[in-house]
Short mmCIF file of C-alpha atoms in Angstrom, two decimals:
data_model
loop_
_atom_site.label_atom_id
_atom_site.label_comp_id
_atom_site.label_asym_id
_atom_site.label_seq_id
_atom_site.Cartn_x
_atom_site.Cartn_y
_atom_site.Cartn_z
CA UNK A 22 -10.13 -5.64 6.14
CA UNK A 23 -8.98 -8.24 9.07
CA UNK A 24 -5.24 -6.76 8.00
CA UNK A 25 -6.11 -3.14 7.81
CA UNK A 26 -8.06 -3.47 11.14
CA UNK A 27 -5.07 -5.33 12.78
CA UNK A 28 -2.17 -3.18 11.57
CA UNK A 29 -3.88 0.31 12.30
CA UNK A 30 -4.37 -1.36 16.34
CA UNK A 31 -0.75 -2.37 16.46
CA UNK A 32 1.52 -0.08 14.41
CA UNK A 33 1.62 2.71 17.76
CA UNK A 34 2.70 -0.06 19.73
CA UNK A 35 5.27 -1.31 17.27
CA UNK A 36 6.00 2.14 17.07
CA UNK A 37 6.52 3.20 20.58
CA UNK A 38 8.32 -0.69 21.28
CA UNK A 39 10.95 0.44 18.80
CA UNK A 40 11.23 3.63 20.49
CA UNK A 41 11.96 2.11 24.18
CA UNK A 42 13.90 -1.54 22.79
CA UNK A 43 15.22 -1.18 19.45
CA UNK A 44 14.14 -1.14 16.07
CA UNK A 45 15.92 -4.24 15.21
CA UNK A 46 13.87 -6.62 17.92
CA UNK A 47 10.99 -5.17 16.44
CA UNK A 48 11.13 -5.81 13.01
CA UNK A 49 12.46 -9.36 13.95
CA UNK A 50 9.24 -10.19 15.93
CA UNK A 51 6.94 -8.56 13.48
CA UNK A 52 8.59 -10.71 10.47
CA UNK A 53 8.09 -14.10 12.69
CA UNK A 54 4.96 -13.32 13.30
CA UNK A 55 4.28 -12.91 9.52
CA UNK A 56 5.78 -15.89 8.85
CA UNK A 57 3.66 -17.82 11.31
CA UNK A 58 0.50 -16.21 9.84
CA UNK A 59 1.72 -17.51 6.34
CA UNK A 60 2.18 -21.22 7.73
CA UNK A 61 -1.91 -20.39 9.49
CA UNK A 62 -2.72 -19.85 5.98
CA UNK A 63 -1.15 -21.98 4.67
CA UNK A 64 -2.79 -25.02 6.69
CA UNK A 65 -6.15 -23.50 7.62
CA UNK A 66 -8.86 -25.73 6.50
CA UNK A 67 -11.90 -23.30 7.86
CA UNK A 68 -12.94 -19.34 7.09
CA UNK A 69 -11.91 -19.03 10.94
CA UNK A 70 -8.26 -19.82 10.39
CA UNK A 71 -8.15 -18.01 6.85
CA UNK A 72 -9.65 -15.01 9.14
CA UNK A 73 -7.39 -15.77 11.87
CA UNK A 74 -4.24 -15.90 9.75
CA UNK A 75 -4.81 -12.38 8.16
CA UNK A 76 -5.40 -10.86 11.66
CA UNK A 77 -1.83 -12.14 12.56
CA UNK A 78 -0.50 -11.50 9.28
CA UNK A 79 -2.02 -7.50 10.08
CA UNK A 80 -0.36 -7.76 13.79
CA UNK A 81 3.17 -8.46 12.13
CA UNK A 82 2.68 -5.49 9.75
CA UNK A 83 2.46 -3.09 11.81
CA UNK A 84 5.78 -3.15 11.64
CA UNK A 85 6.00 -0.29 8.66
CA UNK A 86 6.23 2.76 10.55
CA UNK A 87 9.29 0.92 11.96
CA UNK A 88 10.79 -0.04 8.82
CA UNK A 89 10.09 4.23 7.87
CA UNK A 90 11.80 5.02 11.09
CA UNK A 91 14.76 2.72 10.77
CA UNK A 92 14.60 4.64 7.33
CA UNK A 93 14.69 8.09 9.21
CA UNK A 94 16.92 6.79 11.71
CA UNK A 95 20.07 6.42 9.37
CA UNK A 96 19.39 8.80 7.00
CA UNK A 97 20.33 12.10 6.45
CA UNK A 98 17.09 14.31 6.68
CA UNK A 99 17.40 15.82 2.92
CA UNK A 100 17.39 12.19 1.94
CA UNK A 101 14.18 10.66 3.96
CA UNK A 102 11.60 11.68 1.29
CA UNK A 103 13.81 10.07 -1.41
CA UNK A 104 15.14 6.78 0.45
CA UNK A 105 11.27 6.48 1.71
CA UNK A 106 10.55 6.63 -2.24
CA UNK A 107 13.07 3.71 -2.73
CA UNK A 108 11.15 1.65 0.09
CA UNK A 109 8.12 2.60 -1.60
CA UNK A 110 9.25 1.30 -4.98
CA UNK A 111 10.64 -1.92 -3.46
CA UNK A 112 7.30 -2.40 -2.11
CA UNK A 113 5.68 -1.98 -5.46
CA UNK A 114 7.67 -4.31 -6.70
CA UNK A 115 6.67 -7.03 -4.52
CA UNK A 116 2.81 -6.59 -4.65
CA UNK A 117 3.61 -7.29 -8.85
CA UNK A 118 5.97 -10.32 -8.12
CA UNK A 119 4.50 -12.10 -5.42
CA UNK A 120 0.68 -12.92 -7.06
CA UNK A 121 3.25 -14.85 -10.06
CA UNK A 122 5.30 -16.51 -7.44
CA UNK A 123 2.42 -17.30 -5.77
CA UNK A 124 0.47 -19.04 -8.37
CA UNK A 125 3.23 -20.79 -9.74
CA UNK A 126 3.82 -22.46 -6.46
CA UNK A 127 -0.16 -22.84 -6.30
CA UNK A 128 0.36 -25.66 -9.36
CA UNK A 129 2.89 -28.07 -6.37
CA UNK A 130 -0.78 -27.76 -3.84
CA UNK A 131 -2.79 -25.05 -2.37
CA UNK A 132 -0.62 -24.97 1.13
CA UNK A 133 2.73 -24.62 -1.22
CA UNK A 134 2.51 -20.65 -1.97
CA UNK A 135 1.71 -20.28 1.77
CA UNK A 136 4.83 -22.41 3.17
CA UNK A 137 6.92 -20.31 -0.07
CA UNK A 138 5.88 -17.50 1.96
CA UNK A 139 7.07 -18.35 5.12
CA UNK A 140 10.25 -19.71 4.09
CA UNK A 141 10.87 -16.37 2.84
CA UNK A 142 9.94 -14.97 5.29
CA UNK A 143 12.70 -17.04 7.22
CA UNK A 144 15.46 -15.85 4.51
CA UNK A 145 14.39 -12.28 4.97
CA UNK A 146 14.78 -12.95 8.96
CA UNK A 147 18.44 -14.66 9.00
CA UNK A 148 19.18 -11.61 6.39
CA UNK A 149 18.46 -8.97 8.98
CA UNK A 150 19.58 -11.16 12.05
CA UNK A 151 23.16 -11.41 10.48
CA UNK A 152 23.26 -7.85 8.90
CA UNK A 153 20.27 -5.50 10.57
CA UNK A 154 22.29 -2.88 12.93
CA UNK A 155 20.36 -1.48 15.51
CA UNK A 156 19.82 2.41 14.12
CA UNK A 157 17.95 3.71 17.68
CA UNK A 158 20.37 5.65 19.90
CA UNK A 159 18.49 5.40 22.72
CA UNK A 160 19.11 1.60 23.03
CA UNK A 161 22.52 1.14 24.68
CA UNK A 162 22.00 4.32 26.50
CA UNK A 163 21.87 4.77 30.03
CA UNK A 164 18.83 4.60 31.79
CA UNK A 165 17.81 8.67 32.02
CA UNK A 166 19.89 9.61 28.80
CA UNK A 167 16.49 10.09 26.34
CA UNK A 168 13.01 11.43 27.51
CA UNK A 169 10.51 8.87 28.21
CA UNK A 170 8.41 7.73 25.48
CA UNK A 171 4.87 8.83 26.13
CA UNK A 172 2.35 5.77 25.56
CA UNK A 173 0.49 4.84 22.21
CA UNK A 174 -3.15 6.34 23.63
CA UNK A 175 -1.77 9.69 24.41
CA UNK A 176 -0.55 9.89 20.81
CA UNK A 177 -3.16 9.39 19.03
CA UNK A 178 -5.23 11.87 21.19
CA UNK A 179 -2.74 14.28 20.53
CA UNK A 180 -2.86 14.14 17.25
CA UNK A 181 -7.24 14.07 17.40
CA UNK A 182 -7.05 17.07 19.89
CA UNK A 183 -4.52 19.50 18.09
CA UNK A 184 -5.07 19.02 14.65
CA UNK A 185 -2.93 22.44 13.84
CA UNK A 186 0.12 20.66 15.42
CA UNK A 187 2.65 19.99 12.33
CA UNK A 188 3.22 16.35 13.07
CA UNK A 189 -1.01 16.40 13.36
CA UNK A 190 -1.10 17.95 9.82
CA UNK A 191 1.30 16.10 8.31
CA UNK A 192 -0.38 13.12 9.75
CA UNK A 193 -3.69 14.12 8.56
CA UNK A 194 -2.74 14.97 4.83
CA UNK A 195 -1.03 11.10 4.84
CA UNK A 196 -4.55 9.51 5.98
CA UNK A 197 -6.59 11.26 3.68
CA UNK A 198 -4.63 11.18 0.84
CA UNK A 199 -4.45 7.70 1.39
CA UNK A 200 -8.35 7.41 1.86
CA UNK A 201 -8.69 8.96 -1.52
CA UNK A 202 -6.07 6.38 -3.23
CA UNK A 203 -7.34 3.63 -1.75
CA UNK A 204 -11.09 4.37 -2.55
CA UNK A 205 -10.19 4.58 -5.81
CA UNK A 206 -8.00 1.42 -5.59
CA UNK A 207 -11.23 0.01 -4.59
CA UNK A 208 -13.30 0.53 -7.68
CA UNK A 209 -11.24 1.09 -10.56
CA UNK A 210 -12.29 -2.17 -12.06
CA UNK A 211 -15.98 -1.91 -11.53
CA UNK A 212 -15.75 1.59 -13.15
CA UNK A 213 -13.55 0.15 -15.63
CA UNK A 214 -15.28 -2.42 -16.40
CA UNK A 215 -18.72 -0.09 -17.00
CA UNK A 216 -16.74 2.44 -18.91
CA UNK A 217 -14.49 0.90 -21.11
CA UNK A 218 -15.24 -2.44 -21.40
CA UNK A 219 -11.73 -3.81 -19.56
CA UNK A 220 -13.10 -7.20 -18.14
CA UNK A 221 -11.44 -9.76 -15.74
CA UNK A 222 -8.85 -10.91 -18.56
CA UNK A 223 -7.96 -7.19 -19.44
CA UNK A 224 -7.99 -5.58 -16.09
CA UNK A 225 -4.60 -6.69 -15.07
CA UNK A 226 -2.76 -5.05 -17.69
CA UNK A 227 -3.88 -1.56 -16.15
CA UNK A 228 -2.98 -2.48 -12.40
CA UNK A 229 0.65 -3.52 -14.08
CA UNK A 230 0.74 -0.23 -15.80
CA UNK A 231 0.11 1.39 -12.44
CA UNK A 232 2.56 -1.22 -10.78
CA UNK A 233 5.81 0.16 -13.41
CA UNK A 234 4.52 3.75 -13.14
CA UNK A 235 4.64 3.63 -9.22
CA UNK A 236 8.45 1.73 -9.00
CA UNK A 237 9.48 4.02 -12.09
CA UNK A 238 8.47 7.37 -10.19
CA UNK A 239 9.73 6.08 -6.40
CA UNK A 240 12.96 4.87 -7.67
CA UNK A 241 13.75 7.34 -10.39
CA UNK A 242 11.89 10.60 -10.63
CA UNK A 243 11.13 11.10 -6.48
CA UNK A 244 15.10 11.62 -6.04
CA UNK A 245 15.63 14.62 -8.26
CA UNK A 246 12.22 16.11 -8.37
CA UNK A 247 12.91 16.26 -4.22
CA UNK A 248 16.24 17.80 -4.91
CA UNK A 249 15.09 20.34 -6.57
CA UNK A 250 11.56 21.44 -4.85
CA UNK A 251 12.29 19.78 -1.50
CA UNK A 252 9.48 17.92 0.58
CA UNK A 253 6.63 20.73 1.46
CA UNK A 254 6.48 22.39 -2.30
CA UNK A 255 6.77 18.62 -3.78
CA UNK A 256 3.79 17.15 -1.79
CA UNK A 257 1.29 19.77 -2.75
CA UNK A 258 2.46 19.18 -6.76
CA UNK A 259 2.01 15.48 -5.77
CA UNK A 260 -1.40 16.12 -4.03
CA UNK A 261 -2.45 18.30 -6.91
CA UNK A 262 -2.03 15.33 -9.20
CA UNK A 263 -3.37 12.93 -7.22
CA UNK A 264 -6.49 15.37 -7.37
CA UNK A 265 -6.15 15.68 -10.92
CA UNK A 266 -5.98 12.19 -11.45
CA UNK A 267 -8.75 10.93 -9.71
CA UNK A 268 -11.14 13.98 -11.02
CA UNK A 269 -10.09 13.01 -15.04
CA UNK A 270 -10.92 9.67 -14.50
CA UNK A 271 -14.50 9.99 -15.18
CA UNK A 272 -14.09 11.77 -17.80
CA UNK A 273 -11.84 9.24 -20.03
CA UNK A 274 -13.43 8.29 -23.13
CA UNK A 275 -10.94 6.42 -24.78
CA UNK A 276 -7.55 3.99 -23.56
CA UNK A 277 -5.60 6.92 -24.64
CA UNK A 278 -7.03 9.59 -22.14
CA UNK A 279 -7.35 6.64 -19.68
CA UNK A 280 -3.88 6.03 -19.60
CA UNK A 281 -3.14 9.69 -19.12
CA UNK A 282 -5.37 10.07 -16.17
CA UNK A 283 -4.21 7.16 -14.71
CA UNK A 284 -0.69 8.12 -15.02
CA UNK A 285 -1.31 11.28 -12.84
CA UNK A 286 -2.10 9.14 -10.32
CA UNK A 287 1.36 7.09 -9.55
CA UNK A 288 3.06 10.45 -9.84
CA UNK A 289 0.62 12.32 -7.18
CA UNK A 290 1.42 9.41 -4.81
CA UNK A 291 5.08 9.08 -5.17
CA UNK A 292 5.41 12.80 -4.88
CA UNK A 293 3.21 13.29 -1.84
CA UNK A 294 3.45 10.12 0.89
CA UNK A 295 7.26 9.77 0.93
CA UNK A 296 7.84 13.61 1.23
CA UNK A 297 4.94 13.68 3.99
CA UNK A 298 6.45 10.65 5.74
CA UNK A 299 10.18 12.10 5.58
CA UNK A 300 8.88 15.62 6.99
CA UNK A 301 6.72 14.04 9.98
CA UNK A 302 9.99 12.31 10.60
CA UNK A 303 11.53 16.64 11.07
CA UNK A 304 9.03 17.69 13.14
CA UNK A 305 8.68 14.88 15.68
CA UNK A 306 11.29 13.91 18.66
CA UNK A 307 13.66 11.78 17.66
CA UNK A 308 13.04 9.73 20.73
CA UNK A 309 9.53 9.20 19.24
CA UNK A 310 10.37 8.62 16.05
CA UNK A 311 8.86 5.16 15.70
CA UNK A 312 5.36 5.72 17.85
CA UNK A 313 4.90 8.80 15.27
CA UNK A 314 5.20 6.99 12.51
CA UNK A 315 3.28 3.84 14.20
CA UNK A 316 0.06 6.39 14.77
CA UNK A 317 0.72 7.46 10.76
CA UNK A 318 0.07 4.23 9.95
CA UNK A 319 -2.83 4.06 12.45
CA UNK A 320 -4.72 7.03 10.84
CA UNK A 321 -3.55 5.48 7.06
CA UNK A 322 -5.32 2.42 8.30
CA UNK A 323 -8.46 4.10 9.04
CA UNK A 324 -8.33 5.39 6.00
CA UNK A 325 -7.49 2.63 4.03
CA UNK A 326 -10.78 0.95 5.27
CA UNK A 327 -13.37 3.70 5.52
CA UNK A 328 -12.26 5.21 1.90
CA UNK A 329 -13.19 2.00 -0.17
CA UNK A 330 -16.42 1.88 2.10
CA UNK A 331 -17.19 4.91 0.76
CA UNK A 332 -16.67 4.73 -2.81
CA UNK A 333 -18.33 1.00 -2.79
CA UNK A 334 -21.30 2.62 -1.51
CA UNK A 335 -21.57 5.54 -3.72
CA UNK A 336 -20.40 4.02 -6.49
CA UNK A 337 -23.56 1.74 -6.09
CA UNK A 338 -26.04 4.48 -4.87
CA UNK A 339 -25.00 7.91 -5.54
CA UNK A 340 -23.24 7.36 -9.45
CA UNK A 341 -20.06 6.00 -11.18
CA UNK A 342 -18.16 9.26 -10.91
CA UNK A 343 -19.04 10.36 -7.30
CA UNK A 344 -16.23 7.68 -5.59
CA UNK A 345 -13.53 9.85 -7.82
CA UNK A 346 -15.12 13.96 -7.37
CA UNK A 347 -14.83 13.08 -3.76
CA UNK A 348 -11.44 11.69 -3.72
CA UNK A 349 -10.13 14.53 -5.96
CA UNK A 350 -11.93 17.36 -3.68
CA UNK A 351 -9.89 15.15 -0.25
CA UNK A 352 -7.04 15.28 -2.55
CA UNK A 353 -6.94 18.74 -3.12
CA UNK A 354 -8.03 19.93 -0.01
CA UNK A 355 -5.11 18.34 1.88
CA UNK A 356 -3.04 21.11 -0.23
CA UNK A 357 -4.51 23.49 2.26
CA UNK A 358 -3.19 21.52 5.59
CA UNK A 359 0.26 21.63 3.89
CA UNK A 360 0.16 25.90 3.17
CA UNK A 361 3.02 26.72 6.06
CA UNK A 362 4.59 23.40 6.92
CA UNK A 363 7.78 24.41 5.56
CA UNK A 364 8.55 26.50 8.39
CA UNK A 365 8.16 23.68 10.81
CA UNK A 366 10.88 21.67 8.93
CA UNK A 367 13.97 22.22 10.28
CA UNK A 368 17.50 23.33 8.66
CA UNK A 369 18.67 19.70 7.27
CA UNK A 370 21.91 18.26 9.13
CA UNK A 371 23.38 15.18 8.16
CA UNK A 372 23.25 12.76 10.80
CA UNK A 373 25.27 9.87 12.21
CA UNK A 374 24.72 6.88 9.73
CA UNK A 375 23.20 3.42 11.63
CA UNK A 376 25.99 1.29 10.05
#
C-alpha cells in the first residue's frame, strides 16, 4: 500500500519532469532514490523506517510511465504495443527472480538482500549513465520550440472531467482493468486455498505458472498477435479474456480446469495493457508524452489499491466468487470504452530512433 500510495502521487510529476528536462535525468533520480530506499530497508530497525523505506521506494517508481515513454519515444508507433510487451515480460521476469536472489542473500544476514538491492541498483545506474541517450526532443531545443507542458493537476482533471476524451478512455480501460487483475491478484490464494486445497507450500507453483505464462505471452505471442489485429481489435480480445478468466475461476473444479482458467488470464493482460499503453502514447502530444503516461500510472495506482480492497472485503462478507463476477463484469465492460478508439489512432509513421 505505502508503494502504491506513493507512486500513484508522483508518477504525473515524473511524468511531466521528463517532459520539460529529459527522460534520462529522470530515470537516473528515480533509480537513486530506489536505491536509497533499499539501503532504508535494509538498516531500518523499527516499522517506521520499514514504512518509511517503501514510501521512498514508491517515490522512485514512479518512474514507469517514464520508462513507457522513453519506450514510445524511440519507437516506431506500430511497435509500442509490442516493445511495451517486451518491458512487460522483462518485468515479469524480475518479480520471479528477485524473491530467490533475495533469500539466498537473506542466509549472509537480514540487511544483505537489502544492500544486494542497492548495489544493483548502482549497476543498473552506471549502465544507463554510460549508455542511456536522452530520447525527448524537446530537451536541447530552444526555449519556445515545443508547447508548454501543462502541470500534473490539470491532467488529471482533464482526464476526471472528459471521460469521452480518447487519451481519458484509454486511460480509464488501463485503471480498471488493472483494478480487476489486481483484485484478483489479491485473493487467489485464499480462494485457492478454500477451493482446492493449494496451501502455503503449493501455492507458489501457481504464481510461477502465471509468472512463465505472462513473460511467454509479452515476449513471444504480443508481437505477432499485434501484427496481425493491431492495438484497438487486440485489447478488446485481451479484455475479453481477462473477463473470461476471472469469471471461470469460480467455477474450476479440478487442477485441470484451474489451469485453463488461469491461463486466460496472462493472455487477457498481455493482450490488453501494452496495446492500451502504446495507443495512449497515439493520441496524446508528444510534448506530453511522459505526464500522460505519469497520470496512467496515477489512475493504475488507484486501482491497484481500491481493487484488492474490494475483493478482501467481499470475499469475506459477500462470498468466495463475488471478488471474480465483479472483476469479470469491469473486465468486460471496459470492451465498451474501447468500441471507436481506432479512429483516434493515427496512420503509423516511423519515427526518428533515440540512439
Amino acid at each position: 500500500l505505502p508503494i502504491s500510495v506513493a507512486q500513484l502521487i508522483s508518477a504525473p510529476m515524473w511524468g511531466r519532469v521528463s517532459d520539460r528536462l529529459g527522460r534520462r535525468p529522470a530515470l537516473l533520480v528515480g533509480m537513486a532514490a530506489s536505491g536509497i530506499a533499499y539501503l532504508i530497508f535494509a538498516f531500518s530497525n523499527s516499522l517506521e523506517l520499514l514504512f518509511f523505506s517503501r514510501l521512498v521506494q514508491g517515490a522512485g517508481g514512479g518512474t514507469v510511465g517514464v520508462i513507457q515513454a522513453y519506450i514510445a519515444d524511440a519507437t516506431a508507433p506500430k511497435d509500442r504495443a509490442k516493445t511495451l510487451g517486451w518491458l512487460s515480460a522483462a518485468t515479469n521476469a524480475g518479480v520471479a527472480i528477485g524473491p530467490v536472489i533475495g533469500s539466498s542473500a537473506a542466509r549472509m544476514g537480514h540487511a544483505a538482500p537489502g544492500v544486494l538491492a542497492a548495489l544493483l541498483t548502482l549497476v543498473t545506474m552506471a549502465f544507463a549513465f554510460k549508455y542511456l541517450v536522452e530520447s525527448n526532443e524537446r530537451v536541447g531545443s530552444k526555449t519556445g520550440e515545443h508547447p508548454a507542458v501543462r502541470k500534473s493537476s490539470v491532467a488529471l482533471k482533464r482526464v476526471l472531467t472528459h471521460p469521452g476524451d480518447p487519451a481519458s478512455r484509454l486511460i480509464y480501460m488501463y485503471a480498471v482493468g488493472m483494478g480487476a487483475f489486481q483484485g484478483m491478484t489479491a485473493i487467489l490464494a485464499l480462494f485457492l486455498l478454500d477451493r482446492h486445497g493449494i496451501d502455503e507450500t503449493r501455492i507458489g507453483w501457481v504464481f510461477a505458472y502465471i509468472g512463465v505464462l505472462s513473460v511467454v505471452a509479452r515476449a513471444l505471442v504480443l508481437g505477432p498477435a499485434v501484427d496481425k489485429y493491431r492495438e484497438p481489435k487486440l485489447s478488446r480480445y485481451g479484455q475479453g479474456l481477462l473477463a473470461l478468466g476471472l469469471l471461470a475461476l469460480p467455477f474450476t473444479t479440478n487442477y485441470l480446469s484451474l489451469a485453463l482458467a488461469i491461463l486466460l488470464i496472462p493472455l487477457g493482460t498481455a493482450f490488453t495493457f501494452p496495446c492500451v499503453t502504446g495507443m495512449l502514447s497515439q493520441v496524446i502530444p508528444n510534448h506530453e508524452r511522459g505526464l500522460y503516461m505519469g497520470v496512467q500510472q496515477t489512475f493504475g495506482g488507484m486501482a491497484r489499491v481500491i481493487g484488492p480492497i474490494w475483493a478482501g472485503f467481499a470475499f469475506d462478507y459477500l462470498g468466495k466468487g463475488v471478488p471474480f463476477f465483479t472483476g469479470a463484469a469491469l473486465a468486460a465492460g471496459t470492451i465498451l470504452l474501447g468500441v471507436g478508439i481506432e479512429h483516434h489512432i493515427p496512420p503509423h509513421e516511423p519515427v526518428k530512433s533515440a540512439a
